[in-house]
Amino acid sequence: LTGDNERTARAVAKRLGIDQVVLDGTSGRVLAFGPGHVAGSAHPGGTGNVVISGHRDTHFRWLADLEEGDLLIMQTLDGRT
């Protein structure tokens, strides 16, 4: 991670061994390092729809391996899920 990319949450898919840091923003620079929180959507842990963006051929490649019943966890910086 670069020093100016702020972390906003963690995305976890335990069965697949996924534990990713979600960064603030969706610029090319941010998405080069991992998934990013889309500005204007609710913040993780807040009220409303949270939108996370990522490249399907890199950081979000694992989404193709999801199965019915898989649990996806979004964890806020203060540990709430």
CSV table of C-alpha atoms in Angstrom, one decimal:
chain,number,residue,atom,x,y,z
A,1,LEU,CA,0.0,0.0,0.0
A,2,THR,CA,1.1,3.5,-0.6
A,3,GLY,CA,1.1,6.0,2.2
A,4,ASP,CA,-1.7,8.1,0.8
A,5,ASN,CA,-4.2,5.3,0.3
A,6,GLU,CA,-6.6,5.2,3.3
A,7,ARG,CA,-8.0,1.9,4.5
A,8,THR,CA,-11.7,1.9,5.0
A,9,ALA,CA,-12.6,-1.8,5.7
A,10,ARG,CA,-11.7,-5.4,5.2
A,11,ALA,CA,-13.5,-7.9,2.9
A,12,VAL,CA,-13.3,-11.5,4.1
A,13,ALA,CA,-14.5,-14.7,2.4
A,14,LYS,CA,-13.2,-17.4,4.8
A,15,ARG,CA,-13.9,-20.5,2.7
A,16,LEU,CA,-11.8,-19.0,-0.1
A,17,GLY,CA,-9.0,-17.7,2.2
A,18,ILE,CA,-9.7,-14.1,1.2
A,19,ASP,CA,-8.9,-11.3,3.5
A,20,GLN,CA,-8.5,-8.0,1.6
A,21,VAL,CA,-8.0,-4.4,2.7
A,22,VAL,CA,-10.6,-2.1,1.1
A,23,LEU,CA,-9.2,1.3,0.2
A,24,ASP,CA,-10.9,4.7,0.0
A,25,GLY,CA,-11.6,5.6,-3.6
A,26,THR,CA,-11.6,4.1,-7.1
A,27,SER,CA,-8.9,5.8,-9.0
A,28,GLY,CA,-6.6,3.7,-11.1
A,29,ARG,CA,-3.9,4.2,-8.5
A,30,VAL,CA,-6.2,2.9,-5.7
A,31,LEU,CA,-7.4,-0.1,-7.7
A,32,ALA,CA,-3.9,-1.1,-8.6
A,33,PHE,CA,-3.4,-2.0,-4.9
A,34,GLY,CA,-6.8,-3.5,-4.1
A,35,PRO,CA,-10.6,-3.0,-4.0
A,36,GLY,CA,-11.9,0.5,-3.4
A,37,HIS,CA,-14.9,2.1,-1.7
A,38,VAL,CA,-17.0,4.1,-4.2
A,39,ALA,CA,-17.4,7.7,-3.1
A,40,GLY,CA,-21.1,8.6,-2.6
A,41,SER,CA,-22.1,5.2,-1.4
A,42,ALA,CA,-22.6,4.4,2.2
A,43,HIS,CA,-19.4,3.8,4.3
A,44,PRO,CA,-18.9,0.3,5.6
A,45,GLY,CA,-20.8,0.1,8.8
A,46,GLY,CA,-23.1,3.0,7.9
A,47,THR,CA,-26.7,3.1,6.7
A,48,GLY,CA,-27.4,2.4,3.0
A,49,ASN,CA,-25.8,0.5,0.2
A,50,VAL,CA,-22.0,0.1,0.3
A,51,VAL,CA,-20.4,-0.1,-3.1
A,52,ILE,CA,-16.9,-1.7,-3.4
A,53,SER,CA,-15.1,-1.7,-6.8
A,54,GLY,CA,-12.3,-3.9,-8.0
A,55,HIS,CA,-10.8,-5.5,-11.1
A,56,ARG,CA,-12.3,-8.8,-11.9
A,57,ASP,CA,-9.1,-10.2,-13.3
A,58,THR,CA,-6.9,-9.4,-10.3
A,59,HIS,CA,-8.2,-8.5,-6.8
A,60,PHE,CA,-11.7,-9.7,-7.4
A,61,ARG,CA,-10.9,-12.8,-9.4
A,62,TRP,CA,-12.0,-14.9,-6.5
A,63,LEU,CA,-15.6,-13.8,-7.0
A,64,ALA,CA,-15.9,-16.4,-9.8
A,65,ASP,CA,-15.3,-19.1,-7.1
A,66,LEU,CA,-18.2,-18.1,-4.8
A,67,GLU,CA,-20.7,-20.8,-4.1
A,68,GLU,CA,-24.3,-20.5,-2.9
A,69,GLY,CA,-24.2,-20.1,0.9
A,70,ASP,CA,-20.7,-18.6,1.0
A,71,LEU,CA,-20.5,-15.9,3.7
A,72,LEU,CA,-18.9,-12.6,2.7
A,73,ILE,CA,-17.9,-10.4,5.6
A,74,MET,CA,-17.2,-6.6,5.6
A,75,GLN,CA,-15.4,-5.5,8.7
A,76,THR,CA,-15.0,-1.9,9.6
A,77,LEU,CA,-11.8,-0.5,10.9
A,78,ASP,CA,-13.1,-0.6,14.5
A,79,GLY,CA,-13.8,-4.3,14.1
A,80,ARG,CA,-17.6,-4.3,13.5
A,81,THR,CA,-18.9,-6.8,10.9
